[in-house]
Tab-separated table of C-alpha atoms and ligand atoms in Angstrom:
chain	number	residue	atom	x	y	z
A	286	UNK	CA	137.703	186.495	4.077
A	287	UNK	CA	140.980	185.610	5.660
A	288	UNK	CA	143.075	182.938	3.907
A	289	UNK	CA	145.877	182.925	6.879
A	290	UNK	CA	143.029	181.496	10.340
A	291	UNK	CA	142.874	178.074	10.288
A	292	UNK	CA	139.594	177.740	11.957
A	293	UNK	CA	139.082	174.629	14.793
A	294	UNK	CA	136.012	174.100	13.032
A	295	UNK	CA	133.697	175.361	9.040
A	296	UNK	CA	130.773	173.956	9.368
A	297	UNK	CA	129.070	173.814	5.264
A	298	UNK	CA	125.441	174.520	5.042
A	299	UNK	CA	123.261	177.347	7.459
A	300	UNK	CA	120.185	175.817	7.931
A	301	UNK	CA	118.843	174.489	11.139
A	302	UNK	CA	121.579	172.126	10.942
A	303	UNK	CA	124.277	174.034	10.470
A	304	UNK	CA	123.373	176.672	12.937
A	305	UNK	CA	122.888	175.073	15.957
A	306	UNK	CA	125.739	173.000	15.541
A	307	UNK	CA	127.726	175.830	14.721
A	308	UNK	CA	126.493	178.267	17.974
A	309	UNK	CA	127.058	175.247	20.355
A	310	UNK	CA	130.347	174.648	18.862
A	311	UNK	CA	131.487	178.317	19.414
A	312	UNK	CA	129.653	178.628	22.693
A	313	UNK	CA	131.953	175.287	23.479
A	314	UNK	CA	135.026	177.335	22.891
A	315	UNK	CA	136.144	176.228	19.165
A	316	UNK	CA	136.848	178.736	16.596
A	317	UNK	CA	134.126	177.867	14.613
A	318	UNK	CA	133.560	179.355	10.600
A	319	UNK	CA	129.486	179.049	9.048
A	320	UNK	CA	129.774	178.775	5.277
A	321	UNK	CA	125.600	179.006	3.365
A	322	UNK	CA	125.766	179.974	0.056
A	323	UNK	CA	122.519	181.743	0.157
A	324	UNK	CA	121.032	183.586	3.405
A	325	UNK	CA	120.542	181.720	6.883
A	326	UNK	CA	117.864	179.131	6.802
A	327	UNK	CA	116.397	180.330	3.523
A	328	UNK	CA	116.014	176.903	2.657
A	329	UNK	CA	113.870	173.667	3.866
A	330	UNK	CA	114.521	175.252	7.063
A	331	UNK	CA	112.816	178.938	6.584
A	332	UNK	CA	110.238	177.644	4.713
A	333	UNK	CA	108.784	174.893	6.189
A	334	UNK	CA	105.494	174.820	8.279
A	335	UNK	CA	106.210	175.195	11.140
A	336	UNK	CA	104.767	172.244	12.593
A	337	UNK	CA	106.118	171.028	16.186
A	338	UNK	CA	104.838	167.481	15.876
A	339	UNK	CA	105.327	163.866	17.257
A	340	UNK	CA	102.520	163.146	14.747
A	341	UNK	CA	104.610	162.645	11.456
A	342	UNK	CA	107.799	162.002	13.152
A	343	UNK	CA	109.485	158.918	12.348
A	344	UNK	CA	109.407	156.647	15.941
A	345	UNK	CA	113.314	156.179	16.592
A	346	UNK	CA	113.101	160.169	16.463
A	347	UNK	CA	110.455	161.199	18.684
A	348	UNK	CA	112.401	161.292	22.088
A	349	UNK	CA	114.898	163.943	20.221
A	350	UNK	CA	111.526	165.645	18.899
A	351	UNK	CA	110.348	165.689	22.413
A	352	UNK	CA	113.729	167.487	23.168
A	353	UNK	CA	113.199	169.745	19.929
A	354	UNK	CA	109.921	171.044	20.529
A	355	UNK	CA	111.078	172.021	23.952
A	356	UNK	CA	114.153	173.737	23.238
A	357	UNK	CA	111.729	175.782	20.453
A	358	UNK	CA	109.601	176.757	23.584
A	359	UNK	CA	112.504	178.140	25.459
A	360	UNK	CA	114.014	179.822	22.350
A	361	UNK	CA	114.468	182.855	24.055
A	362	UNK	CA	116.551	181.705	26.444
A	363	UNK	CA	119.144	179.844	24.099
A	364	UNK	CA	118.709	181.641	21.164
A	365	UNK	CA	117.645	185.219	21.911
A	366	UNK	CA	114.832	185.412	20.346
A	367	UNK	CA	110.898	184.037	21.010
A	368	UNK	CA	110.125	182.477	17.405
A	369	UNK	CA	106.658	182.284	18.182
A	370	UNK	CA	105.964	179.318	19.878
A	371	UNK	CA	103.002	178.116	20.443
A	372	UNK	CA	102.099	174.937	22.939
A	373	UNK	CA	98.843	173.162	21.061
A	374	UNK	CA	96.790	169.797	20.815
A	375	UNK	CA	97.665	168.150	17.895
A	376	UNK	CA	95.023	165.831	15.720
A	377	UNK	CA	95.729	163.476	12.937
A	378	UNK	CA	92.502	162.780	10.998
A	379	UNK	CA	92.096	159.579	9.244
A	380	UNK	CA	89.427	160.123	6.266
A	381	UNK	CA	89.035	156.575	5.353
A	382	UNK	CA	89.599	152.969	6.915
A	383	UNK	CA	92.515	152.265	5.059
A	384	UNK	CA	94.774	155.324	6.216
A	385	UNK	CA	92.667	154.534	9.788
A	386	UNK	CA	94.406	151.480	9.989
A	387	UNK	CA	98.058	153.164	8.995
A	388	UNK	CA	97.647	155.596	11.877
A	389	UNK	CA	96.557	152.643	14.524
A	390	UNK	CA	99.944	150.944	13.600
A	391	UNK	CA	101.887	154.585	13.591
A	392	UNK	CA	100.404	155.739	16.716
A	393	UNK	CA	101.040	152.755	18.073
A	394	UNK	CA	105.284	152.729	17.060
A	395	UNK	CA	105.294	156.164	18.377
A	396	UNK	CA	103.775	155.822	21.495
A	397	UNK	CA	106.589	152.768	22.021
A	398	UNK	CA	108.813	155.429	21.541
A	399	UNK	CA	107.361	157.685	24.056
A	400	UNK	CA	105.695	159.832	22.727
A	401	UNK	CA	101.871	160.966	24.181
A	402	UNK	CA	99.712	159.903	21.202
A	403	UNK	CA	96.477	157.978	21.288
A	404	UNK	CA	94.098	156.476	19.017
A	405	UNK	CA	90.417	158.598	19.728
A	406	UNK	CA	87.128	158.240	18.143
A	407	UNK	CA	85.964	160.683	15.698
A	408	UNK	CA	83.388	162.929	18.100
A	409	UNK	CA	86.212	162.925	20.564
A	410	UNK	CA	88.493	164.739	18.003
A	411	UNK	CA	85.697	166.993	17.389
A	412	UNK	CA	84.804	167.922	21.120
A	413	UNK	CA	88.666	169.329	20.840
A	414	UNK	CA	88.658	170.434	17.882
A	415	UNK	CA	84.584	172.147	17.170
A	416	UNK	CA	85.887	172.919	13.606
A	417	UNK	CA	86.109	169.423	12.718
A	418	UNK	CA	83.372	168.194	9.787
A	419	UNK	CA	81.726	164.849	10.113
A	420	UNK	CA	84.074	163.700	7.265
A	421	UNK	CA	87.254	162.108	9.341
A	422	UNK	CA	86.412	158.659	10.421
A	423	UNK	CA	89.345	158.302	13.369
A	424	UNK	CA	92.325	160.520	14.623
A	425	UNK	CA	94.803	160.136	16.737
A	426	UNK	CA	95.286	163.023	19.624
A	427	UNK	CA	98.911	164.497	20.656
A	428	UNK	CA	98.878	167.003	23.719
A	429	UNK	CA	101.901	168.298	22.933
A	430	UNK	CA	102.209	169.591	19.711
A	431	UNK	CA	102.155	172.921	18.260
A	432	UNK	CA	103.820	175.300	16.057
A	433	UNK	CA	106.926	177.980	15.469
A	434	UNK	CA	107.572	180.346	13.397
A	435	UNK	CA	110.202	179.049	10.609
A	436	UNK	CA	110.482	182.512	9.004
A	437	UNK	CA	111.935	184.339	12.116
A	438	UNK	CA	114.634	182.290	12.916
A	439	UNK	CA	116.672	182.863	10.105
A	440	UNK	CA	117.698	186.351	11.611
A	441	UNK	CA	117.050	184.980	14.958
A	442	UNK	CA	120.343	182.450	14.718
A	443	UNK	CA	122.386	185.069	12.421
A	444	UNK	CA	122.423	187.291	15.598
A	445	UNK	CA	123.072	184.717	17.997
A	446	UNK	CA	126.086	183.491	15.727
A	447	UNK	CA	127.425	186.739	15.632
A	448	UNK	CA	127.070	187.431	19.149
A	449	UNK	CA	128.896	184.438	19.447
A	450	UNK	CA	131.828	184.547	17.687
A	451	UNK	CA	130.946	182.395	15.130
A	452	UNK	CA	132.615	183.973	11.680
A	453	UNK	CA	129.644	184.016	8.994
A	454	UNK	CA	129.608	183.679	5.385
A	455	UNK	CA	126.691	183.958	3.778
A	456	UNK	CA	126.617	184.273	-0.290
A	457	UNK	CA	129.786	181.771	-0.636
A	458	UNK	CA	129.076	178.451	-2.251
A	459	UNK	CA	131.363	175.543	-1.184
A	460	UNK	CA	132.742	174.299	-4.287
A	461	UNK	CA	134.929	171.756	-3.334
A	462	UNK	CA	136.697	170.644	-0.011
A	463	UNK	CA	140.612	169.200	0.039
A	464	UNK	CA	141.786	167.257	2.909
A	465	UNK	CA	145.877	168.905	3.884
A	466	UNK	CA	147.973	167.696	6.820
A	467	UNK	CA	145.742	167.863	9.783
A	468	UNK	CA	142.469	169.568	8.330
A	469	UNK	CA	140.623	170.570	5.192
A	470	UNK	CA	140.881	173.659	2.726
A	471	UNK	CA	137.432	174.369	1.905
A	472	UNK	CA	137.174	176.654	-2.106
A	473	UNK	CA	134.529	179.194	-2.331
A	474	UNK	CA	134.255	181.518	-5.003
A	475	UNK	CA	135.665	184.275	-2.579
A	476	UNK	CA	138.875	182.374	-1.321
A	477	UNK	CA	139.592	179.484	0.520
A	478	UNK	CA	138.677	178.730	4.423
A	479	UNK	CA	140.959	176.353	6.250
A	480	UNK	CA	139.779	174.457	9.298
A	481	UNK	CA	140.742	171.794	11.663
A	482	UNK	CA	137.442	169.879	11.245
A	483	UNK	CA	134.354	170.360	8.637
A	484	UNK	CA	130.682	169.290	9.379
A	485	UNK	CA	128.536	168.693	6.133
A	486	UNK	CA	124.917	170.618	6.728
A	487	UNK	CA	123.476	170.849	3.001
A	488	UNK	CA	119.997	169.556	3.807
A	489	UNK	CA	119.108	168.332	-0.039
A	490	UNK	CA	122.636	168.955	-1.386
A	491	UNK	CA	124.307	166.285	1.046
A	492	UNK	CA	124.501	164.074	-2.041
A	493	UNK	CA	126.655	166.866	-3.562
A	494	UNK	CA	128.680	167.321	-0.622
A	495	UNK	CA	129.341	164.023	0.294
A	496	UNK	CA	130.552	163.399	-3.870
A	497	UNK	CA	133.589	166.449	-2.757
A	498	UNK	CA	134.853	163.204	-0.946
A	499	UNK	CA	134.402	160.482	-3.831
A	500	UNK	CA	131.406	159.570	-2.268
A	501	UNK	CA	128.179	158.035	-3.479
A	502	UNK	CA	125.314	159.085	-1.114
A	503	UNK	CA	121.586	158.714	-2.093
A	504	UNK	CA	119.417	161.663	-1.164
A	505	UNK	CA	116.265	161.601	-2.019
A	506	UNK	CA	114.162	165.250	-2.224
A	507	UNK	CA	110.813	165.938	-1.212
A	508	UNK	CA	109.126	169.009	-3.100
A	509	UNK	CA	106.415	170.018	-0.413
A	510	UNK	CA	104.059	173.261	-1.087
A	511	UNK	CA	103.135	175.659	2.057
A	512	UNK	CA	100.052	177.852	1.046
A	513	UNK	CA	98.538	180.279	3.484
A	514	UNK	CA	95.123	182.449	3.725
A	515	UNK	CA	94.426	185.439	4.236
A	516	UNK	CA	93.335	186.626	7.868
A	517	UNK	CA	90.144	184.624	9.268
A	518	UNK	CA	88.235	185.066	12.387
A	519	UNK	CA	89.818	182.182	14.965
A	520	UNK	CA	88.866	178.870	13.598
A	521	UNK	CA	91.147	176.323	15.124
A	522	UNK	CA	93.028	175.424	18.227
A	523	UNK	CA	94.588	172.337	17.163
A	524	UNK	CA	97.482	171.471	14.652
A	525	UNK	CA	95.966	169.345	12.672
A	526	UNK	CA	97.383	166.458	10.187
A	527	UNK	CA	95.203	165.111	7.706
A	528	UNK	CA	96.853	161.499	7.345
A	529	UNK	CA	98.500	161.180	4.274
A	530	UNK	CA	97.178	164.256	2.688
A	531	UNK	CA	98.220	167.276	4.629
A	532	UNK	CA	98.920	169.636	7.836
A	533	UNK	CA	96.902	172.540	8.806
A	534	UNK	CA	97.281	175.161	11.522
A	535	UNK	CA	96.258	178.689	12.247
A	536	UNK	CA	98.285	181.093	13.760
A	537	UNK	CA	97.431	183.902	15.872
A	538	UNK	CA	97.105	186.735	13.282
A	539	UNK	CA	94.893	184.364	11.755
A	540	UNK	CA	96.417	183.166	8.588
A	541	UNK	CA	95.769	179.440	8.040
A	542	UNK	CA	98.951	177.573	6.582
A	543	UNK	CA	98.147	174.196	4.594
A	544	UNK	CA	101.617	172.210	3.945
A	545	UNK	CA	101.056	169.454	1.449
A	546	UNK	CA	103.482	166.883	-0.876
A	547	UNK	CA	104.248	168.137	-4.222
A	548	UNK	CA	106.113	165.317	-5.311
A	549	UNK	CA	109.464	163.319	-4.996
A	550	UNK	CA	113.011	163.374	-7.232
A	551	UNK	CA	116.155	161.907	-7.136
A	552	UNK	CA	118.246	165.062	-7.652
A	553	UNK	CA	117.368	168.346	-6.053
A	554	UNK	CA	119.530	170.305	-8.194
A	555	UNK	CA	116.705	169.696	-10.887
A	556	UNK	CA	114.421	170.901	-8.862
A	557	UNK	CA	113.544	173.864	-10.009
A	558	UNK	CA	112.889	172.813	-13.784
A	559	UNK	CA	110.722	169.541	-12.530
A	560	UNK	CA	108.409	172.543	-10.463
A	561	UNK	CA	105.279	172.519	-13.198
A	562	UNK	CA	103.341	175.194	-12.610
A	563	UNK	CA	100.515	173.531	-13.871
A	564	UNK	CA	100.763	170.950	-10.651
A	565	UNK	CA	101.177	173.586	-8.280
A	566	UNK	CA	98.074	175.117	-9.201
A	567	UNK	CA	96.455	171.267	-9.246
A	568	UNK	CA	98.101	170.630	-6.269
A	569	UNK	CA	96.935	173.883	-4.189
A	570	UNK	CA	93.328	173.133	-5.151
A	571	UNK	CA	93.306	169.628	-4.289
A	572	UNK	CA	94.662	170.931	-0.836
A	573	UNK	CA	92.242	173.530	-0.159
A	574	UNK	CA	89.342	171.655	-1.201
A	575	UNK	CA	90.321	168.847	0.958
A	576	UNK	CA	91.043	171.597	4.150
A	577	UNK	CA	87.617	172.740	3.369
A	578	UNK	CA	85.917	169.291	3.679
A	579	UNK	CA	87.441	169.130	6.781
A	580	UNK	CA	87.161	171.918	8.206
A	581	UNK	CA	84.363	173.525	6.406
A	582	UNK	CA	84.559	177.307	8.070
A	583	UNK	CA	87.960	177.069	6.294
A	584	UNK	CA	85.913	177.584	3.105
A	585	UNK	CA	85.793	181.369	2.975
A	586	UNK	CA	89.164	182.088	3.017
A	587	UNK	CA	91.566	182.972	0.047
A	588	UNK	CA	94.780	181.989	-0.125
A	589	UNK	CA	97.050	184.442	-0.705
A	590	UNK	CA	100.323	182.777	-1.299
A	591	UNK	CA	101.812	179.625	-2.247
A	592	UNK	CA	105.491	178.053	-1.911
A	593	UNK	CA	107.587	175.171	-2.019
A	594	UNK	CA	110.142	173.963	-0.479
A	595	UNK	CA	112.733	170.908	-0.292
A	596	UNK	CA	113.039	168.256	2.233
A	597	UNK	CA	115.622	166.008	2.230
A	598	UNK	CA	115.577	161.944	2.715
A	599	UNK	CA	117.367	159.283	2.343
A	600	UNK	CA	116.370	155.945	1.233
A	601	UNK	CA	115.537	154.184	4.303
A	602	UNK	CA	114.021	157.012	5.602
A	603	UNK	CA	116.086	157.619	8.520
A	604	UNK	CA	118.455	160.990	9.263
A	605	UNK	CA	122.150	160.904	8.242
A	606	UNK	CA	124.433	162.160	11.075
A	607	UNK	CA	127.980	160.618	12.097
A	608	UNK	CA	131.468	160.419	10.451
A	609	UNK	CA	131.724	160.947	7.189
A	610	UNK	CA	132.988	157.628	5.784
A	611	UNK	CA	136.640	157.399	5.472
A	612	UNK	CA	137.665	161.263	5.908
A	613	UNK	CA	138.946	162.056	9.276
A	614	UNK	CA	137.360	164.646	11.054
A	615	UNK	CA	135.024	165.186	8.927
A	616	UNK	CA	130.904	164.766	9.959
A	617	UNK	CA	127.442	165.478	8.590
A	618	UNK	CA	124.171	165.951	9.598
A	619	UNK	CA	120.785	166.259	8.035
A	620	UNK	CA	117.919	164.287	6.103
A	621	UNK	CA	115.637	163.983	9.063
A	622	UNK	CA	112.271	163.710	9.263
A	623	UNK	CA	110.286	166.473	11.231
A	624	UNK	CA	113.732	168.289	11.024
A	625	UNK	CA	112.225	171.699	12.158
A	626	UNK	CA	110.925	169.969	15.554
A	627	UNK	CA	114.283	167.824	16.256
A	628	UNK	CA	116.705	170.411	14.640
A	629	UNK	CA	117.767	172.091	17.477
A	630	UNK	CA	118.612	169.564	19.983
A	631	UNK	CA	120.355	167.415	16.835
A	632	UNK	CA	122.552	170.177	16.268
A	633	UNK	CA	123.044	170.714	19.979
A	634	UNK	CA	123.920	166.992	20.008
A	635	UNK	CA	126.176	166.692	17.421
A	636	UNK	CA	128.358	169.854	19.120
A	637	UNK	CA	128.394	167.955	22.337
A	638	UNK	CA	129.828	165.268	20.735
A	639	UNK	CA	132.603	166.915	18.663
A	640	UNK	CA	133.606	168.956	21.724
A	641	UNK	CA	134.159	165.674	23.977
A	642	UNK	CA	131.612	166.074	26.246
A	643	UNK	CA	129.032	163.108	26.642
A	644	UNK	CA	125.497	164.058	24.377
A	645	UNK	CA	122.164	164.000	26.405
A	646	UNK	CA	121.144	161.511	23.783
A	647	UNK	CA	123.225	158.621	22.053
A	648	UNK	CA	123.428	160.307	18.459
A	649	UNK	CA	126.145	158.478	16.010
A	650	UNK	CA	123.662	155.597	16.206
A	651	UNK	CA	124.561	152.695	13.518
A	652	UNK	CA	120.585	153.415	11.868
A	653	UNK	CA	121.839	156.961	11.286
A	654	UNK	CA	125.436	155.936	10.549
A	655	UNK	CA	126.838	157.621	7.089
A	656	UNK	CA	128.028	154.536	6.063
A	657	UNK	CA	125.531	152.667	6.008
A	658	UNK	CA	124.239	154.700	2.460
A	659	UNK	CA	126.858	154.513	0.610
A	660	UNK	CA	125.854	151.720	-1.889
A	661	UNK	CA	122.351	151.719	-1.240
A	662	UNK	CA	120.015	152.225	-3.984
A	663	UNK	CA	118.307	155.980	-4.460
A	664	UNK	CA	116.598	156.350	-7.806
A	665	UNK	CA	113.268	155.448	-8.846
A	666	UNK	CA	112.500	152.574	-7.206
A	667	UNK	CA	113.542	154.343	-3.788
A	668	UNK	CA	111.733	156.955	-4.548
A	669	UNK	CA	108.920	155.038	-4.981
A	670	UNK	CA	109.024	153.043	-1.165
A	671	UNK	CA	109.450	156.622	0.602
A	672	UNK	CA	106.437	158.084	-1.015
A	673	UNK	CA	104.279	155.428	0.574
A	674	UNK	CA	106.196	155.433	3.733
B	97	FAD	C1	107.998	173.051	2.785
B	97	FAD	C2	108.523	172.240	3.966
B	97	FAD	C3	107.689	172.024	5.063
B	97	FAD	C4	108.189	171.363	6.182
B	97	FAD	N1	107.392	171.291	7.294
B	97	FAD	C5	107.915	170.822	8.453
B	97	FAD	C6	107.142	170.878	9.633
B	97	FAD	O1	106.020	171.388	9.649
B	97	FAD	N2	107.686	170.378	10.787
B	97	FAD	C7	108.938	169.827	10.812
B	97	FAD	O2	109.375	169.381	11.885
B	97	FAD	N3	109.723	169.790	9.699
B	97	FAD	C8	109.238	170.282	8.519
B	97	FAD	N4	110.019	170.270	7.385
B	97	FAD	C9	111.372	169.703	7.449
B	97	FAD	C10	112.425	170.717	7.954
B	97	FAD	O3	112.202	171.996	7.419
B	97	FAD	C11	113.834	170.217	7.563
B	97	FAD	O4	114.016	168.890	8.048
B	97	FAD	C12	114.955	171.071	8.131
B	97	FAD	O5	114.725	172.447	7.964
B	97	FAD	C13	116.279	170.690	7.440
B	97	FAD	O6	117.301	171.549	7.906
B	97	FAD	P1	118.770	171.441	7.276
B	97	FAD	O7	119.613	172.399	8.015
B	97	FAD	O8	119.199	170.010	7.243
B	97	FAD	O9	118.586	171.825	5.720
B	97	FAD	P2	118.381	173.263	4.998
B	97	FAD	O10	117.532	174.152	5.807
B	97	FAD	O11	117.945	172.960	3.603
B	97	FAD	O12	119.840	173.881	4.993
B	97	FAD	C14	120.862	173.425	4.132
B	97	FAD	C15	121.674	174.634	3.730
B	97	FAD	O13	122.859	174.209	3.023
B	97	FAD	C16	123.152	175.236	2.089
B	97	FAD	N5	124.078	174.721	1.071
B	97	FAD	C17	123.852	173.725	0.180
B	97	FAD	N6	124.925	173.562	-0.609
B	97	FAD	C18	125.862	174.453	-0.209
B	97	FAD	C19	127.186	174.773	-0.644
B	97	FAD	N7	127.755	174.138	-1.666
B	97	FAD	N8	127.863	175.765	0.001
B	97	FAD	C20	127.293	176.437	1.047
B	97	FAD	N9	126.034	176.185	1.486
B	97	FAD	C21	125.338	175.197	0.870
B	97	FAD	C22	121.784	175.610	1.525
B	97	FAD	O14	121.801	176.878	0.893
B	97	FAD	C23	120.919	175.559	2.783
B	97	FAD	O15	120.752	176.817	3.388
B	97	FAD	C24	109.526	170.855	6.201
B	97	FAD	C25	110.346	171.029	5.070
B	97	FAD	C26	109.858	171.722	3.969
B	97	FAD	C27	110.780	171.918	2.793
């Protein structure tokens, strides 16, 4: 690593975040430096489901979903690589009155918001979707959904970044960052990086990154579990999101992938001790037997592999992207809902802005404004709200 370039921009974190802001920066003409401790999107976003949904997306963020999902279609294009993109229906399935009524006023916020969702009747759902038991009593239908492959684009973005110019380092931790003069000096157990400008992209670890600067950030961390089958004959056409329980899609070599809620916690660097194996196992069955009542053919297949992953949120449930509060030249990004549909036009966004040139969307909104966190409460009682929300 050199310790003499002072690079225009480091941008902390390589997830979906981090790499599109960092390719758009470089492709914008700034020197731009990627710091991920691990590999690229190893994390939340190489793990996920894959999902490209207006269905779970908070309202105030499906137009950028909208964007998202399309710039996922034309990955090839901007990133080099097809990450398997598929255009589906998508179906939420309400299985009792109670979450029925939840969806009405959801679909209802979201189609304010512009996205294509209506309310259907049950049989409807099932005239799209055969597969469909008798057991869901409403859903809500999406035409434009569908699904990606998270685990491709990992390698996908490390060549574009390359190809780029982008200088990568992957396996450094940031372990501190010290504003000097005009920029930042950024320690990693391999030397320090200096740059003009830093953008924070830590997904869960925000909280972490944000504390470099004194400052008290709530992020709250959702353990979700993916679990996938083995190979089974075509079943389903349709993503599917069984409200308030969990998302289901098949992909074309015929694997089925369930995504499901472990549960919540205040501090993701406990994550790993709070996993209990005992829940996972709970957890998995409760999701396959619930898959299986809903779509019964679903019943024959084993699943052959089980993960989890961690999604970042903050208390109010809405994404953190803007100045950093008080540090010049200094932004983050991350803690958004349905972050693997939006990523790539946030990040997109967010280099737009830093480069001077006018964003296709407005995005240092005040309800995603930094500043407004610090002080709010995270703990338990946050914790609480968002796993209702
Ligand atoms: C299991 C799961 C399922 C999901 N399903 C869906 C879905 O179906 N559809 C959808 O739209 N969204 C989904 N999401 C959400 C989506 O994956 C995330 O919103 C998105 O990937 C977040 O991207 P990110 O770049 O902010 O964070 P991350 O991908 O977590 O990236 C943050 C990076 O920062 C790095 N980092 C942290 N600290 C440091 C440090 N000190 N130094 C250097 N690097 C550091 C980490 O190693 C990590 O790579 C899911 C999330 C999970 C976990």
């Amino acid at each position: 690593m050199s310790e003499t370039e002072t690079f225009d921009v480091a941008v902390i974190g390589g997830g979906i975040m981090g790499c599109t802001t960092a390719l758009w920066l470089a492709r914008g003409g700034m020197r731009c430096v990627l710091v991920e401790r691990g590999g690229l999107c190893m994390e939340a976003s190489g793990r996920n489901a894959g999902t490209l949904t207006m269905m779970f997306t908070r309202a105030a963020l499906v137009p950028y979903a909208m964007r998202g999902r399309e710039l996922w279609q034309d990955a090839a294009d901007w990133l080099g690589r097809d990450v398997g993109f598929r255009s589906t229906p998508g179906l939420g399935l309400a299985l009792n009155e109670a979450d029925g009524e939840r969806m009405r006023v959801e679909t209802d916020e979201r189609r304010d918001a512009g996205a294509p969702i209506e309310i259907i009747g049950a049989n409807r759902a099932r005239e799209i979707e055969p597969a469909i038991s008798d057991r869901p009593v409403l859903a809500a239908h999406c035409p434009i959904d569908g699904y990606a492959y998270s685990y491709r684009i990992g390698a996908a973005y490390r060549r574009a970044l390359v190809a780029d110019g982008v200088a990568l380092f992957e396996g450094h931790a940031v372990e501190g960052i010290e504003p000097v003069g005009q920029g930042f000096n950024i320690a990693t157990g391999a030397g320090c990086v200096k740059a003009r400008r830093i953008v924070l992209a830590g997904g869960v670890w925000l909280d972490k990154m944000a504390a470099w600067f004194g400052l008290d950030m709530p992020i709250i961390c959702r353990v979700n579990q993916g679990t996938i089958t083995e190979r089974l004959p075509p079943i389903l056409r349709t993503v599917i999101e069984v409200f308030g329980h969990l998302s289901l899609k098949q992909a074309t070599n015929g694997t089925a992938l369930i995504g499901t809620v472990l549960h919540w916690i205040d501090d993701a660097s406990r994550a790993a001790e709070q996993i209990d194996q005992d829940r996972l196992v709970d957890n998995l069955t409760q999701a396959v037997n619930i898959a299986a009542s809903v779509i019964p053919a679903l019943a024959v297949g084993r699943a052959v592999r089980t993960w989890t992953g961690l999604e970042a949120y903050t208390p109010d449930n809405q994404p953190v992207i803007g100045p950093v509060p008080g540090v010049a030249d200094a932004y983050i990004i991350g803690a958004m809902r349905s972050g693997f549909t939006a990523g790539p036009f946030m990040g997109r966004l967010l280099a737009d802005t830093l480069l001077g040139r006018a964003p296709e969307m407005p995005i240092f909104e005040a309800a995603f404004d930094p500043a407004r966190l610090l002080g709010m409460e995270g703990g338990e009682e946050a914790l609480a709200k968002l796993a209702f929300a």
